[in-house]
PDB file of C-alpha atoms in Angstrom:
ATOM      1  CA  MET A   1      -5.018 -10.862 -15.620  1.00 96.00           C
ATOM      2  CA  VAL A   2      -3.544  -7.777 -13.969  1.00 97.00           C
ATOM      3  CA  ILE A   3      -2.076  -7.763 -10.457  1.00 98.00           C
ATOM      4  CA  THR A   4      -1.280  -4.344  -9.024  1.00 98.00           C
ATOM      5  CA  VAL A   5       0.546  -4.105  -5.684  1.00 98.00           C
ATOM      6  CA  CYS A   6       0.756  -0.845  -3.756  1.00 97.00           C
ATOM      7  CA  VAL A   7       4.292   0.449  -3.268  1.00 96.00           C
ATOM      8  CA  GLY A   8       3.334   3.593  -1.361  1.00 96.00           C
ATOM      9  CA  SER A   9       5.120   4.419   1.894  1.00 95.00           C
ATOM     10  CA  SER A  10       2.886   2.455   4.270  1.00 95.00           C
ATOM     11  CA  CYS A  11       2.733  -0.651   2.085  1.00 96.00           C
ATOM     12  CA  HIS A  12       6.462  -0.454   1.362  1.00 95.00           C
ATOM     13  CA  VAL A  13       7.196  -0.499   5.108  1.00 95.00           C
ATOM     14  CA  ARG A  14       4.864  -3.514   5.473  1.00 96.00           C
ATOM     15  CA  GLY A  15       6.701  -5.525   2.818  1.00 96.00           C
ATOM     16  CA  SER A  16       5.166  -4.748  -0.561  1.00 97.00           C
ATOM     17  CA  HIS A  17       8.573  -5.151  -2.237  1.00 96.00           C
ATOM     18  CA  ASP A  18       8.812  -8.723  -0.885  1.00 97.00           C
ATOM     19  CA  ILE A  19       5.295  -9.493  -2.137  1.00 98.00           C
ATOM     20  CA  LEU A  20       6.079  -8.086  -5.587  1.00 97.00           C
ATOM     21  CA  GLN A  21       9.204 -10.253  -5.737  1.00 97.00           C
ATOM     22  CA  ARG A  22       7.269 -13.314  -4.545  1.00 97.00           C
ATOM     23  CA  TYR A  23       4.546 -12.759  -7.142  1.00 98.00           C
ATOM     24  CA  SER A  24       7.165 -12.304  -9.859  1.00 97.00           C
ATOM     25  CA  ASP A  25       8.745 -15.621  -8.800  1.00 97.00           C
ATOM     26  CA  LEU A  26       5.349 -17.388  -8.708  1.00 96.00           C
ATOM     27  CA  ILE A  27       4.409 -16.055 -12.145  1.00 96.00           C
ATOM     28  CA  SER A  28       7.678 -17.442 -13.542  1.00 95.00           C
ATOM     29  CA  GLU A  29       7.422 -20.708 -11.631  1.00 95.00           C
ATOM     30  CA  HIS A  30       3.918 -21.367 -12.967  1.00 94.00           C
ATOM     31  CA  HIS A  31       4.739 -20.161 -16.512  1.00 94.00           C
ATOM     32  CA  LEU A  32       2.140 -17.385 -16.407  1.00 95.00           C
ATOM     33  CA  LYS A  33       4.140 -14.531 -17.959  1.00 94.00           C
ATOM     34  CA  ASP A  34       1.845 -14.447 -21.003  1.00 93.00           C
ATOM     35  CA  GLN A  35      -1.281 -14.420 -18.819  1.00 95.00           C
ATOM     36  CA  VAL A  36      -0.411 -12.169 -15.870  1.00 96.00           C
ATOM     37  CA  SER A  37       0.795  -8.580 -15.795  1.00 97.00           C
ATOM     38  CA  LEU A  38       2.406  -7.532 -12.493  1.00 97.00           C
ATOM     39  CA  ARG A  39       2.480  -3.823 -11.673  1.00 97.00           C
ATOM     40  CA  GLY A  40       3.305  -1.497  -8.829  1.00 95.00           C
ATOM     41  CA  SER A  41       1.120   1.450  -7.886  1.00 95.00           C
ATOM     42  CA  PHE A  42       1.492   4.362  -5.548  1.00 93.00           C
ATOM     43  CA  CYS A  43      -0.929   4.730  -2.667  1.00 93.00           C
ATOM     44  CA  MET A  44      -4.197   2.835  -3.056  1.00 94.00           C
ATOM     45  CA  GLU A  45      -5.638   4.837  -0.135  1.00 93.00           C
ATOM     46  CA  ARG A  46      -6.310   1.835   2.122  1.00 93.00           C
ATOM     47  CA  CYS A  47      -3.212   2.217   4.287  1.00 91.00           C
ATOM     48  CA  ALA A  48      -4.676   0.664   7.440  1.00 91.00           C
ATOM     49  CA  GLU A  49      -5.522  -2.634   5.718  1.00 93.00           C
ATOM     50  CA  GLY A  50      -2.056  -4.139   5.167  1.00 94.00           C
ATOM     51  CA  VAL A  51      -0.166  -4.434   1.874  1.00 97.00           C
ATOM     52  CA  ASN A  52      -2.840  -3.541  -0.630  1.00 97.00           C
ATOM     53  CA  MET A  53      -3.297  -4.999  -4.052  1.00 97.00           C
ATOM     54  CA  ASP A  54      -5.805  -5.245  -6.821  1.00 97.00           C
ATOM     55  CA  ILE A  55      -6.308  -8.402  -8.862  1.00 97.00           C
ATOM     56  CA  ASP A  56      -8.488  -7.822 -11.908  1.00 95.00           C
ATOM     57  CA  GLY A  57     -10.477  -5.123 -10.146  1.00 94.00           C
ATOM     58  CA  GLU A  58     -10.804  -6.885  -6.780  1.00 96.00           C
ATOM     59  CA  SER A  59      -9.265  -5.001  -3.850  1.00 97.00           C
ATOM     60  CA  LEU A  60      -7.302  -7.273  -1.499  1.00 97.00           C
ATOM     61  CA  SER A  61      -4.836  -6.903   1.372  1.00 97.00           C
ATOM     62  CA  ALA A  62      -2.084  -9.142   2.730  1.00 97.00           C
ATOM     63  CA  HIS A  63      -0.502  -8.970   6.180  1.00 95.00           C
ATOM     64  CA  SER A  64       2.330 -11.405   5.404  1.00 95.00           C
ATOM     65  CA  LEU A  65       3.973 -13.355   2.597  1.00 96.00           C
ATOM     66  CA  LYS A  66       1.832 -16.318   3.677  1.00 96.00           C
ATOM     67  CA  ASP A  67      -1.304 -14.202   3.100  1.00 96.00           C
ATOM     68  CA  ALA A  68       0.068 -13.079  -0.259  1.00 97.00           C
ATOM     69  CA  ASP A  69       0.735 -16.699  -1.281  1.00 97.00           C
ATOM     70  CA  ARG A  70      -2.818 -17.692  -0.304  1.00 97.00           C
ATOM     71  CA  ILE A  71      -4.242 -14.790  -2.293  1.00 97.00           C
ATOM     72  CA  PHE A  72      -2.137 -15.739  -5.334  1.00 97.00           C
ATOM     73  CA  HIS A  73      -3.292 -19.335  -5.194  1.00 96.00           C
ATOM     74  CA  ASP A  74      -6.955 -18.441  -4.539  1.00 96.00           C
ATOM     75  CA  LYS A  75      -7.285 -15.579  -7.001  1.00 96.00           C
ATOM     76  CA  VAL A  76      -4.731 -16.280  -9.712  1.00 96.00           C
ATOM     77  CA  LEU A  77      -3.857 -19.955  -9.965  1.00 94.00           C
ATOM     78  CA  SER A  78      -7.412 -21.131  -9.404  1.00 91.00           C
ATOM     79  CA  LYS A  79      -8.542 -19.050 -12.398  1.00 91.00           C
ATOM     80  CA  LEU A  80      -5.642 -19.626 -14.781  1.00 88.00           C
ATOM     81  CA  ARG A  81      -4.611 -23.224 -14.227  1.00 69.00           C
ATOM     82  CA  PRO A  82      -6.815 -25.828 -15.824  1.00 53.00           C
ATOM     83  CA  ALA A  83      -8.429 -28.261 -13.413  1.00 47.00           C
ATOM     84  CA  PRO A  84      -6.686 -31.656 -13.432  1.00 52.00           C
ATOM     85  CA  GLN A  85      -8.494 -34.246 -15.491  1.00 49.00           C
ATOM     86  CA  ALA A  86      -9.550 -37.516 -13.960  1.00 49.00           C
ATOM     87  CA  ALA A  87      -7.739 -40.486 -15.476  1.00 51.00           C
ATOM     88  CA  SER A  88      -8.767 -44.090 -15.846  1.00 51.00           C
ATOM     89  CA  ALA A  89      -6.622 -46.934 -14.531  1.00 58.00           C
ATOM     90  CA  ASP A  90      -4.837 -47.148 -17.903  1.00 57.00           C
ATOM     91  CA  GLY A  91      -3.956 -43.441 -17.802  1.00 56.00           C
ATOM     92  CA  ARG A  92      -6.475 -42.177 -20.376  1.00 58.00           C
ATOM     93  CA  ALA A  93      -8.392 -39.027 -19.498  1.00 52.00           C
ATOM     94  CA  LEU A  94     -11.991 -39.624 -18.566  1.00 51.00           C
ATOM     95  CA  ALA A  95     -14.662 -37.604 -20.380  1.00 49.00           C
ATOM     96  CA  ALA A  96     -16.459 -35.022 -18.265  1.00 46.00           C
ATOM     97  CA  GLU A  97     -19.998 -35.966 -17.356  1.00 44.00           C
ATOM     98  CA  SER A  98     -22.760 -33.718 -18.670  1.00 38.00           C
TER      99      SER A  98
END
């Protein structure tokens, strides 16, 4: 998965550096370094939309670190983290129903 965050003038003023740092921290925290590539990009030509980013070809914008966290969880963690398995009372994983 590739995450590209705009670091052009407008996005920089709106906090793109903080979002890049936050994403770097989240990638480390969730042990995703082998699965996620984090990049910066100059102007993405959507300056009026907030801090712009692209996650695997999907254009997104964040207006705050809280927005950026939500985007990371919705678009990155939900795709890369396996869903928790249901467990029986004795702790064994239950088989998925077909």
